[in-house]
Short mmCIF file of C-alpha atoms and ligand atoms in Angstrom, two decimals:
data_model
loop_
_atom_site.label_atom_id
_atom_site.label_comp_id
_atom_site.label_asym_id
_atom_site.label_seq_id
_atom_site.Cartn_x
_atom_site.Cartn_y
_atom_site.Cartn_z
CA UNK A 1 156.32 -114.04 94.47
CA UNK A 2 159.61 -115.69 93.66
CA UNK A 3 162.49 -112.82 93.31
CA UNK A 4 163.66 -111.94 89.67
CA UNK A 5 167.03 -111.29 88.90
CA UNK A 6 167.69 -107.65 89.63
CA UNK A 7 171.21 -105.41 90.04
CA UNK A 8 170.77 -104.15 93.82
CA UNK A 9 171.00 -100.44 92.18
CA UNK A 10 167.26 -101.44 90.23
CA UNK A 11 165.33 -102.52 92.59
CA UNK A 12 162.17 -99.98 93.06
CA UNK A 13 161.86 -97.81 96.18
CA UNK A 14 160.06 -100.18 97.99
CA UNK A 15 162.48 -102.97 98.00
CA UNK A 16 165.65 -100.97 99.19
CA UNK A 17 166.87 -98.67 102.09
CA UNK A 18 164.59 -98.39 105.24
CA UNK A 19 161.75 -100.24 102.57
CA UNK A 20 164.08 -103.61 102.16
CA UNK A 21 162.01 -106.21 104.13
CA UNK A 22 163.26 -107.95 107.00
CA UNK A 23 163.69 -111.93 107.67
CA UNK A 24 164.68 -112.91 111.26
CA UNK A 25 161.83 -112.82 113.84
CA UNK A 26 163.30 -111.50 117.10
CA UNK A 27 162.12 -111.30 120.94
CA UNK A 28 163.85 -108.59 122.65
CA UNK A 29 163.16 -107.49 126.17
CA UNK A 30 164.68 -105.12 128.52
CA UNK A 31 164.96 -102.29 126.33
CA UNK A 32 166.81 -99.15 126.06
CA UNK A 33 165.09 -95.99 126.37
CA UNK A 34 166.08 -92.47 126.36
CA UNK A 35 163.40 -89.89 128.24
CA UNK A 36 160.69 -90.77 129.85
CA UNK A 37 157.81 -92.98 128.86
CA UNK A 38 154.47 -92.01 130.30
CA UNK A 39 153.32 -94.09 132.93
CA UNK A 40 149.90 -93.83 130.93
CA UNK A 41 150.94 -95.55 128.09
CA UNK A 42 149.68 -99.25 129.07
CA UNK A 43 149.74 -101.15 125.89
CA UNK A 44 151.33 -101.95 122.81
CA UNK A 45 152.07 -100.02 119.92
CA UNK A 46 151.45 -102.32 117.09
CA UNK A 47 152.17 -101.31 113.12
CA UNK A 48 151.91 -103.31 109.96
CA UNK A 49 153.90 -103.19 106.46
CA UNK A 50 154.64 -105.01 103.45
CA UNK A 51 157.64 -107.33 103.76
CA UNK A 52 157.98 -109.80 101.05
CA UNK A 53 159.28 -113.25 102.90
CA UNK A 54 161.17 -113.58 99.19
CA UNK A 55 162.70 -110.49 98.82
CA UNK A 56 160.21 -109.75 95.89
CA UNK A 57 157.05 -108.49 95.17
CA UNK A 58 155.98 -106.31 91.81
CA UNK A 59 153.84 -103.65 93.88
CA UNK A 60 154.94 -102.42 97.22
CA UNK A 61 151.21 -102.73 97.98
CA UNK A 62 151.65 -106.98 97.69
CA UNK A 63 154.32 -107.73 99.62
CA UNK A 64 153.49 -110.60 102.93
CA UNK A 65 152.20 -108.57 106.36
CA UNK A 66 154.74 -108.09 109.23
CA UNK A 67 153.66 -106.84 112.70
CA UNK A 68 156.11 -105.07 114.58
CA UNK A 69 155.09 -104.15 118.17
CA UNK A 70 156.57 -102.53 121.00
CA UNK A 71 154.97 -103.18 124.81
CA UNK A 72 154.60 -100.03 127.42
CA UNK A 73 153.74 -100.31 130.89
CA UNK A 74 154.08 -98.56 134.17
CA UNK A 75 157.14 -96.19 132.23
CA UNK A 76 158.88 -99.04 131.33
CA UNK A 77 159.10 -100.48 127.43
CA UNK A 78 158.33 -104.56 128.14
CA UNK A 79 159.63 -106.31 124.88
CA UNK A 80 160.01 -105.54 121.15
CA UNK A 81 158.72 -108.26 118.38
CA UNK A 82 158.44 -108.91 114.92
CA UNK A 83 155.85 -111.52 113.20
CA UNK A 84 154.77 -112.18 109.90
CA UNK A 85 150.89 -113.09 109.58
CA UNK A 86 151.08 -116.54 108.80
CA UNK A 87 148.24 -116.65 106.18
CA UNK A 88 147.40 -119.31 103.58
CA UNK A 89 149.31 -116.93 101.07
CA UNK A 90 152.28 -116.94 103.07
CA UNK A 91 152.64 -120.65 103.12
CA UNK A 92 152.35 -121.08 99.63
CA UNK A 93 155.31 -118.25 99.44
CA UNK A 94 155.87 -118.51 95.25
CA UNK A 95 151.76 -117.37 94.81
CA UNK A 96 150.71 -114.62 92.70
CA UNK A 97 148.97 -112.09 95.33
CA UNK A 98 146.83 -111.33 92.03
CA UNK A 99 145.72 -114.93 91.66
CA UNK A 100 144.84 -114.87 95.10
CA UNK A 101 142.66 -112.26 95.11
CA UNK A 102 140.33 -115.13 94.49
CA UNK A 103 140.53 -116.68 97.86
CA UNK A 104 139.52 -114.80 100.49
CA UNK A 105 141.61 -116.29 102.87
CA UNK A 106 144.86 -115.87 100.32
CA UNK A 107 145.72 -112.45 102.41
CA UNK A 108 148.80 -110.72 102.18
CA UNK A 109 147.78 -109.20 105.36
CA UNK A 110 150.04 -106.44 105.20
CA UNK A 111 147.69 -102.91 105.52
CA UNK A 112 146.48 -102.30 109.18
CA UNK A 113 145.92 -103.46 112.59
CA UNK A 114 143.38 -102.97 114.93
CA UNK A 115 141.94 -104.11 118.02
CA UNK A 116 137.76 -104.49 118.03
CA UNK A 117 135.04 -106.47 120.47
CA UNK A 118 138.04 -108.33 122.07
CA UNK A 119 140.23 -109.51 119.30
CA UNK A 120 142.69 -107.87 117.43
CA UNK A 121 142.66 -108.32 113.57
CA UNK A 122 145.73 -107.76 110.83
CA UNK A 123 143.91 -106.13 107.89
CA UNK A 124 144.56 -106.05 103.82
CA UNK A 125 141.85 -104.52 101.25
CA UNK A 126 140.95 -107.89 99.28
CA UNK A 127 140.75 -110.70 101.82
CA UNK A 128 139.23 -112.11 105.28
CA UNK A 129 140.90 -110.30 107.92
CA UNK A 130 143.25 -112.53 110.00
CA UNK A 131 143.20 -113.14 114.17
CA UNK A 132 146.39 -112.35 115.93
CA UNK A 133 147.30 -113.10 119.56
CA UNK A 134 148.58 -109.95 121.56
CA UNK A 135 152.23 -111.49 121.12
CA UNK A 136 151.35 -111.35 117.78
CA UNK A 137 150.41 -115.18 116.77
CA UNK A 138 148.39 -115.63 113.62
CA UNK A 139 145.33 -117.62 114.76
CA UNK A 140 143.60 -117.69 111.41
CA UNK A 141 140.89 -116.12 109.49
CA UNK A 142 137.70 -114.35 111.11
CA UNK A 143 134.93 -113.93 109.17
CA UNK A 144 132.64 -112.50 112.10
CA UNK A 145 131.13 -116.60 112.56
CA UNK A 146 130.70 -117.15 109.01
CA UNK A 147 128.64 -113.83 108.09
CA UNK A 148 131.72 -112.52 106.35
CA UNK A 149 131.34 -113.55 102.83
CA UNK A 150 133.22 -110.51 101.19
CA UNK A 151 137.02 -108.52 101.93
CA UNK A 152 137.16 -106.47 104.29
CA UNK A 153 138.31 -103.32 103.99
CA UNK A 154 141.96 -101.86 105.97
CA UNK A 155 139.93 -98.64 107.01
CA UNK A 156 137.17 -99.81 109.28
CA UNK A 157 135.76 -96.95 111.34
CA UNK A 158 134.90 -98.02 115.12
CA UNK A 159 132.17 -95.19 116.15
CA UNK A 160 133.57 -93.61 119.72
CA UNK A 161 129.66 -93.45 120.26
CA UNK A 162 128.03 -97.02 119.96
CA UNK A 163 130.80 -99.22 119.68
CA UNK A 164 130.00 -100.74 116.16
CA UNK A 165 132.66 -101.73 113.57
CA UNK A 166 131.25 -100.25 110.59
CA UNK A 167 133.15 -101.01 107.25
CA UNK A 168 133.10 -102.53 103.59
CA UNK A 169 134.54 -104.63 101.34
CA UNK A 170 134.96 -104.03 97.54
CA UNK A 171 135.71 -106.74 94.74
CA UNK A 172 136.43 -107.06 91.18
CA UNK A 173 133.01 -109.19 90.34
CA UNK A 174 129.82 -107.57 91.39
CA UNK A 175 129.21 -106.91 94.15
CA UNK A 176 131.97 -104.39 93.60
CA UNK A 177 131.00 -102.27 97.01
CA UNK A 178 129.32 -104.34 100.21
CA UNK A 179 128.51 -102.78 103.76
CA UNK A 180 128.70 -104.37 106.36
CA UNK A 181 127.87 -103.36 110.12
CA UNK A 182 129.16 -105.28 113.11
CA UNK A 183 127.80 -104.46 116.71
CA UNK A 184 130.23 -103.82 119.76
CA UNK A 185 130.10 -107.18 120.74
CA UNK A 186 131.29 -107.89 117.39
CA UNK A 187 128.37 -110.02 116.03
CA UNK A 188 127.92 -108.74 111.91
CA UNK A 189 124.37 -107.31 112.19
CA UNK A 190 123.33 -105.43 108.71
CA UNK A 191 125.58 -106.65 105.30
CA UNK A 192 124.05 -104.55 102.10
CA UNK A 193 125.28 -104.34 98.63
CA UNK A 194 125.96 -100.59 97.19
CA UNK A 195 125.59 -100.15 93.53
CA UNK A 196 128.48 -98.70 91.60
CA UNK A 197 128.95 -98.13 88.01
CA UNK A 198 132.15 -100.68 87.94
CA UNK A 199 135.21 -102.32 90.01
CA UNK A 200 137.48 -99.80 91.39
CA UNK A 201 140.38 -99.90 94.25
CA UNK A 202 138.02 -98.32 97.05
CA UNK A 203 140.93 -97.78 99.70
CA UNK A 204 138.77 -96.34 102.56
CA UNK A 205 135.68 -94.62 103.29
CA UNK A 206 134.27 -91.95 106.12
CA UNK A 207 131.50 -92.15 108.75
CA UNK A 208 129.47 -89.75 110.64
CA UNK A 209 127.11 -89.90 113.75
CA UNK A 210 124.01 -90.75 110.87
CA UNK A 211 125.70 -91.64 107.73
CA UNK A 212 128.37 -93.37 105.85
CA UNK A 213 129.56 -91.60 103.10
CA UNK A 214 131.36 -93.76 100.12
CA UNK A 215 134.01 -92.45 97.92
CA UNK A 216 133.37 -93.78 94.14
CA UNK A 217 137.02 -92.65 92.37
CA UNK A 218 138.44 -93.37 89.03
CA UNK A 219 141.09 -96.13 90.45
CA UNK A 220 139.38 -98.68 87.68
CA UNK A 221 140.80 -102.03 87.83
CA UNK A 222 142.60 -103.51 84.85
CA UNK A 223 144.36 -106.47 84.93
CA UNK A 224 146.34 -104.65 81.57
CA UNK A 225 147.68 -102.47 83.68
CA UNK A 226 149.81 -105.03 85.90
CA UNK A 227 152.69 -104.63 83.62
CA UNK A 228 153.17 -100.70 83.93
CA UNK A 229 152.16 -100.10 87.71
CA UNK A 230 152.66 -103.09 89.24
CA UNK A 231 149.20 -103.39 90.16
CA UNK A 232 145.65 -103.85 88.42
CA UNK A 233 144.51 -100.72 88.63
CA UNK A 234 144.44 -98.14 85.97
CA UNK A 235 143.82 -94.31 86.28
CA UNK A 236 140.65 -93.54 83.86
CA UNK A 237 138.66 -90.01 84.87
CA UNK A 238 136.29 -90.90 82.15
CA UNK A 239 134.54 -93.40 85.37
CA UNK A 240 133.88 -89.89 86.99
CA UNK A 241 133.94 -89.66 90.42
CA UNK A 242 131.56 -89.25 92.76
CA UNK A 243 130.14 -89.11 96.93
CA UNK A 244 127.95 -91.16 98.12
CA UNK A 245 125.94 -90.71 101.29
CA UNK A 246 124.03 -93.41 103.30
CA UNK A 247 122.56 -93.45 106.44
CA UNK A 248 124.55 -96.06 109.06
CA UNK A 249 121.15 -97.91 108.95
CA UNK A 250 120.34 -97.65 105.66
CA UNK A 251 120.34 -99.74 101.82
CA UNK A 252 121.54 -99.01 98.51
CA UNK A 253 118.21 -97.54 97.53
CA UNK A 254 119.24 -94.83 100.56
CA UNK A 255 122.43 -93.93 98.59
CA UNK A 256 122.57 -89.96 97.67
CA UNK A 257 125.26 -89.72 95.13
CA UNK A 258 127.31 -85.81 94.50
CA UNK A 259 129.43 -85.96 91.49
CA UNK A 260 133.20 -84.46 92.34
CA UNK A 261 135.95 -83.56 90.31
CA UNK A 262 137.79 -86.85 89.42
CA UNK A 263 140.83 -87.19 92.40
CA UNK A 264 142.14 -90.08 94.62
CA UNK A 265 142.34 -90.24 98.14
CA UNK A 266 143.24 -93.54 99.75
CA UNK A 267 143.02 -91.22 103.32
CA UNK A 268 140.32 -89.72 104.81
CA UNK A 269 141.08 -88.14 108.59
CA UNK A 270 137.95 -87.59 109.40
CA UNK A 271 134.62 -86.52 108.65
CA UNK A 272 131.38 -84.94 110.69
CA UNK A 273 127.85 -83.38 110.79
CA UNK A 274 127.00 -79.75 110.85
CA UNK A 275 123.12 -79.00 110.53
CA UNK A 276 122.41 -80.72 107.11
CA UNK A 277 126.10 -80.47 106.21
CA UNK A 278 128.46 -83.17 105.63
CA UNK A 279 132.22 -81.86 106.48
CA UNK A 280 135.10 -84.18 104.97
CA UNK A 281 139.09 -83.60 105.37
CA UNK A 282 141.38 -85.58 103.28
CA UNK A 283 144.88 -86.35 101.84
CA UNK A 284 143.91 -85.76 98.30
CA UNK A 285 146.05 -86.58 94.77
CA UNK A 286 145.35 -85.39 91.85
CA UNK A 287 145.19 -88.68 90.74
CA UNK A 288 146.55 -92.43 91.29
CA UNK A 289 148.67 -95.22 89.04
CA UNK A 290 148.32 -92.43 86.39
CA UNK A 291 152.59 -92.22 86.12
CA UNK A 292 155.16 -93.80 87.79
CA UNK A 293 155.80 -90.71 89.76
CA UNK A 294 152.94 -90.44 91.98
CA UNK A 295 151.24 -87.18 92.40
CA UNK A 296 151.26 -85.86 96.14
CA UNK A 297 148.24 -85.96 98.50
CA UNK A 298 147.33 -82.40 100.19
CA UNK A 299 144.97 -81.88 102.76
CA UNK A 300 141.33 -80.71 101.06
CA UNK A 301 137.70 -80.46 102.84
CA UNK A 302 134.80 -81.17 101.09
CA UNK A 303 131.37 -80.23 102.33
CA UNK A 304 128.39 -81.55 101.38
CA UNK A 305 125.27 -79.46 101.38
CA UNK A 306 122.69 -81.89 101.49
CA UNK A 307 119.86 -78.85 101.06
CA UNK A 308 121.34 -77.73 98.25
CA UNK A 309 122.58 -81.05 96.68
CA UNK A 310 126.38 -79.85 96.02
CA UNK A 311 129.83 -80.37 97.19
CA UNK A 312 132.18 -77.68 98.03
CA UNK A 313 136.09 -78.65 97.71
CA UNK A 314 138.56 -76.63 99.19
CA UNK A 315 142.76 -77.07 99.69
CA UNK A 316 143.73 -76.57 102.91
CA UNK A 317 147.63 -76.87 102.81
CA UNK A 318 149.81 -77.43 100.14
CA UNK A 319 152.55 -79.69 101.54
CA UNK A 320 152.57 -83.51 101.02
CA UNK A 321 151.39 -85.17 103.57
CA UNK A 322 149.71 -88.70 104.12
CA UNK A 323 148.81 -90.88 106.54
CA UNK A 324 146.52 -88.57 108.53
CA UNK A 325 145.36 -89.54 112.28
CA UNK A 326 143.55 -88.27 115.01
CA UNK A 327 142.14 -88.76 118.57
CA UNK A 328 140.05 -91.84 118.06
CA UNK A 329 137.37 -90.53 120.23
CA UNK A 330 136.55 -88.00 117.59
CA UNK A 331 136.09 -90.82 114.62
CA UNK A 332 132.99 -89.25 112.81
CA UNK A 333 132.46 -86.27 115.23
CA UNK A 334 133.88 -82.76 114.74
CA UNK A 335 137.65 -82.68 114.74
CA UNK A 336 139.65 -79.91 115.57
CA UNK A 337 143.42 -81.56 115.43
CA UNK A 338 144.65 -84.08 112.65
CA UNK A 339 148.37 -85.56 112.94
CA UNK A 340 150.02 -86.35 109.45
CA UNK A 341 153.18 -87.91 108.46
CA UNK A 342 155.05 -85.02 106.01
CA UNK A 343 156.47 -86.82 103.29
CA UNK A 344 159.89 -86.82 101.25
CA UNK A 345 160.14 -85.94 97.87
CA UNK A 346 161.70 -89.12 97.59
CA UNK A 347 159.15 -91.46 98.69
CA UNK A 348 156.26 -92.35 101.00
CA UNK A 349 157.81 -91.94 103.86
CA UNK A 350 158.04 -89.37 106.96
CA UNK A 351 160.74 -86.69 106.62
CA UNK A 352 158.58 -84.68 109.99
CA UNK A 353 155.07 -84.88 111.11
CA UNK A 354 152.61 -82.22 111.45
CA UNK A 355 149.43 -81.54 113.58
CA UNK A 356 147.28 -79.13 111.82
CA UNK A 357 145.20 -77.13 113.84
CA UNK A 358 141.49 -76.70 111.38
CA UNK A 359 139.70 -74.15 114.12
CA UNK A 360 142.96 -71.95 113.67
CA UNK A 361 143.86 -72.65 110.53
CA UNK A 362 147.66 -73.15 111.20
CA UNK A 363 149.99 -76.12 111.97
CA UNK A 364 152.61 -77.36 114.25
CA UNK A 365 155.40 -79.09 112.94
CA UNK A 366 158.44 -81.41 113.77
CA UNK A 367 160.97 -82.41 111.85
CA UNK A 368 162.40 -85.39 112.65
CA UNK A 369 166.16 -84.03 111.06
CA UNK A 370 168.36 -85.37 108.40
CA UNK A 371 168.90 -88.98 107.45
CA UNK A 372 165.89 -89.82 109.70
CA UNK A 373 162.59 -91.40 108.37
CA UNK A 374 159.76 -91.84 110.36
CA UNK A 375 156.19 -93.94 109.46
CA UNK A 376 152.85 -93.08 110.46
CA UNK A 377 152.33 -91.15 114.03
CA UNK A 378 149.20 -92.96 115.78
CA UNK A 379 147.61 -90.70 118.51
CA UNK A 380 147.17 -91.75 121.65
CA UNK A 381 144.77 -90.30 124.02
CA UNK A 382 146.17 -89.51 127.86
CA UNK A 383 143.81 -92.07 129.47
CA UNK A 384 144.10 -88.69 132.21
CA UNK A 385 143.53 -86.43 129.50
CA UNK A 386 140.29 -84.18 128.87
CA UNK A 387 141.51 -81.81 125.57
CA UNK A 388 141.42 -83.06 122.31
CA UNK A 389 145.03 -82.97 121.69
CA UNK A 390 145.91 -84.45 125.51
CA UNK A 391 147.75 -87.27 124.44
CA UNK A 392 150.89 -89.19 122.29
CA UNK A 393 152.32 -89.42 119.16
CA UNK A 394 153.81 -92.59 118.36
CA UNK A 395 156.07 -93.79 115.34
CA UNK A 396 158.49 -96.32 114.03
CA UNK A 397 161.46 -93.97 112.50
CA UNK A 398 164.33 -95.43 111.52
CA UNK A 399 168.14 -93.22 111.96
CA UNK A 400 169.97 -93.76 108.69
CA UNK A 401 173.18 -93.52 109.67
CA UNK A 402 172.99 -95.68 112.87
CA UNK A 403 171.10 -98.14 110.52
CA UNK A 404 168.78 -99.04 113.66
CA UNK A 405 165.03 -98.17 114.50
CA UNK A 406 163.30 -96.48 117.17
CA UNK A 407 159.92 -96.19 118.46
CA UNK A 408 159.56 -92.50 118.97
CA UNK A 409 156.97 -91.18 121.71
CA UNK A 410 156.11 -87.20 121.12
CA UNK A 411 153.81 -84.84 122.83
CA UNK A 412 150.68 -84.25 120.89
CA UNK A 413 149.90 -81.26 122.45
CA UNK A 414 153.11 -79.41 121.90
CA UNK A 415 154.93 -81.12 118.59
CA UNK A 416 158.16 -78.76 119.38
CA UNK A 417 158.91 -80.71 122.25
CA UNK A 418 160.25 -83.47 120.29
CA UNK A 419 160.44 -86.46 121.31
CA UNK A 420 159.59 -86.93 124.61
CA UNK A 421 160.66 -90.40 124.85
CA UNK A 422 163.29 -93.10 122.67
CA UNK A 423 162.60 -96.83 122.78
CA UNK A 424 165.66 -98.40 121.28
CA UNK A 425 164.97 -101.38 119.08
CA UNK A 426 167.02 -104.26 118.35
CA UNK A 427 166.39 -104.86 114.93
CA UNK A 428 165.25 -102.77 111.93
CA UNK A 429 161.60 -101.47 111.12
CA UNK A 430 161.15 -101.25 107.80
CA UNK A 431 158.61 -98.66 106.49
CA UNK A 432 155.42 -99.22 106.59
CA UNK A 433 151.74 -98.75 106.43
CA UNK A 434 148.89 -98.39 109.69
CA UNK A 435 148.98 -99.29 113.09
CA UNK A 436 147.11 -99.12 116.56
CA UNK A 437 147.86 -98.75 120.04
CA UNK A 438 146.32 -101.52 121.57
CA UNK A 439 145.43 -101.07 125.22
CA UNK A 440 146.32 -102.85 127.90
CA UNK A 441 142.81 -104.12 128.36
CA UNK A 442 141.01 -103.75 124.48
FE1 FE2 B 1 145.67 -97.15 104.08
#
């Protein structure tokens, strides 16, 4: 969207500081690094983020994708880049992201990035998701050989087990909630439509070894509400809220649905079987869009008792904390470790991370110190490793008063280490949302 006049001092949160998005493209090689970098780490570190190409967007959740990527090998950081996602939206750069929700190829492309059956895709809630080349090259849409006929979620689940891309895509028309299954070659096997009461923002969703398990919240859309948030999406607990549980194989007609109290989470970190129970941990708010101070997510379980047909909901920590990670490997399985980005009073970003430790019930944390913000910590599993927790941390966190950015490497076992390793980067990362390490061969 074209840029409004605004006084520097009044531009929102997500438009300033570290948010402020960036405009040159740069190739750097031959980087600096402080520390060591595993020789293990053989890949790239890839994360993507809002960053308006006009300086303007009215939601920080609109604003044109930008990839910013860092590749490791052999102990040695290769190159730094930065690319936008050259979509159909971003050539048409004065385009209301709203108006475009029509187009499925209109993507901001600015949520996630991940790597799946050879190719690796830049992700957004409401569109196609777009190919990128490992040096970060749009190649276009992929719409899995023209099966793809809906969004595609940011929050697809790859199961460690079989290999399949399972996610969904949600829309303002009905079908408001689609599943779709992909195999591990990446062929889309099994597309069903899920009945829900109306159109919500669905943000992600959990999986299990049997069962997907859909999260129906009271995030209704309403184009009214543009004005006031920023984005069509209106806070209204009278839509209830609800669980619903499918098996990975299974239809709408399959759907068991558990009534919760109304909440938002836009973050699972993971969920898993025991017997005929359903465990679920997630970074949940008290609500979403409801004010224009957001309320903070916390880290909850729910368990469903499928015997017994009820949920149990249960805090687990009271600091705010978002985007929560683990060791891939465990995606649907029983977790012991989740990694989560502690945030600032001031504003979605990292202020320390923290690895909570749910068979102990106590956490690990490290702070990254003052005037330093950090993004979300992606694990990495040591390739060598056989624990859960033998692995990396890496983030994006940019040093305030050196104005420059960093991509910091920590040890996931032991947090209090710090940072085991410093790559130096060349140009500013502005905050952001997910990424992926992307292996050397994925
Ligand atoms: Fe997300």
């Amino acid at each position: 969207m074209n840029k409004p006049e605004v006084m520097p001092e009044n531009l929102p949160f997500y438009l300033k500081d570290n948010f402020a998005p960036t405009f040159e493209e740069v190739t750097a090689t031959e980087l600096k690094v402080t520390g060591e970098i595993p020789r293990a780490l053989n890949g790239r570190m890839l994360r993507n983020g809002p960053n308006p190409q006009t300086g303007w967007s009215s939601h920080w959740f609109l604003g044109d994708g930008m990839i910013h990527g860092v590749e490791l090998e052999d102990g040695k950081a290769n190159w730094y880049r930065n690319r936008y996602v050259r979509t159909p939206l971003f050539a048409d750069s004065g385009a209301d992201p709203i108006e475009a929700i029509m187009d499925l190829q209109k993507s901001a492309a600015n949520t996630h990035i991940i790597h799946h059956a050879g190719k690796i895709l830049a992700l957004e809630e409401a569109h196609l998701p777009f190919a990128l080349t490992p040096e970060l090259e749009t190649e276009g849409p992929w719409d899995f050989a023209g099966k793809l006929n809906t969004p595609m979620t940011a929050h697809p689940k790859t199961c460690p087990e079989t290999g399949e891309l399972l996610f969904f895509g949600y829309g303002i028309f009905p079908p408001y909630l689609t599943y779709h299954r992909v195999s591990a070659s990446g062929e889309l096997v099994q597309s069903e439509e899920i009945t829900v009461p109306g159109a919500t923002m669905i943000h992600d969703f959990n999986i299990t070894r049997n069962y997907v398990i859909w999260m129906d919240l009271p995030a209704v859309w309403d184009v009214e509400n543009m004005a006031d948030s920023g984005l069509p999406i209106k806070w209204d607990p009278s839509y209830g809220a609800r669980l619903g549980v499918m098996p990975r194989e299974g239809c709408d007609a399959d759907v068991v649905w558990y009534e919760i109290d109304p909440c938002y989470v836009f973050h699972p970190l993971n969920a898993y079987e025991e017997g005929n129970q359903i465990v679920i941990d997630v970074c949940r708010k008290a609500n979403v869009m409801a004010a224009r101070v957001e309320s903070p997510a916390m880290l909850y379980r729910w368990v469903i008792d499928q015997d017994k047909g009820t949920v149990t909901e249960t805090q687990l920590d009271d600091r705010s904390t978002e985007f929560p990670r683990l060791n891939d490997s465990l995606v649907g399985l029983k977790h012991r470790y989740g990694y989560v980005a502690g945030l600032s009073d001031v504003g979605p970003l990292a202020e320390r991370y923290i690895k909570f430790d749910l068979a102990n019930d106590s956490s690990q944390v490290f702070e990254l110190g003052a005037g330093r913000e950090g993004s979300e910590a992606v694990f990495v599993a040591d390739p060598d490793g056989s624990a859960e927790d033998d692995g990396w941390l890496l983030s994006y966190v940019f040093d305030k008063a050196a104005g420059t950015s960093e991509l910091v490497i920590m040890d996931a076992a032991d947090l209090s280490r710090g940072a085991l390793a410093t790559v130096h980067l060349p140009a500013r990362v502005p905050m952001g949302f997910h990424g992926s390490w992307i292996p050397e061969n994925y």
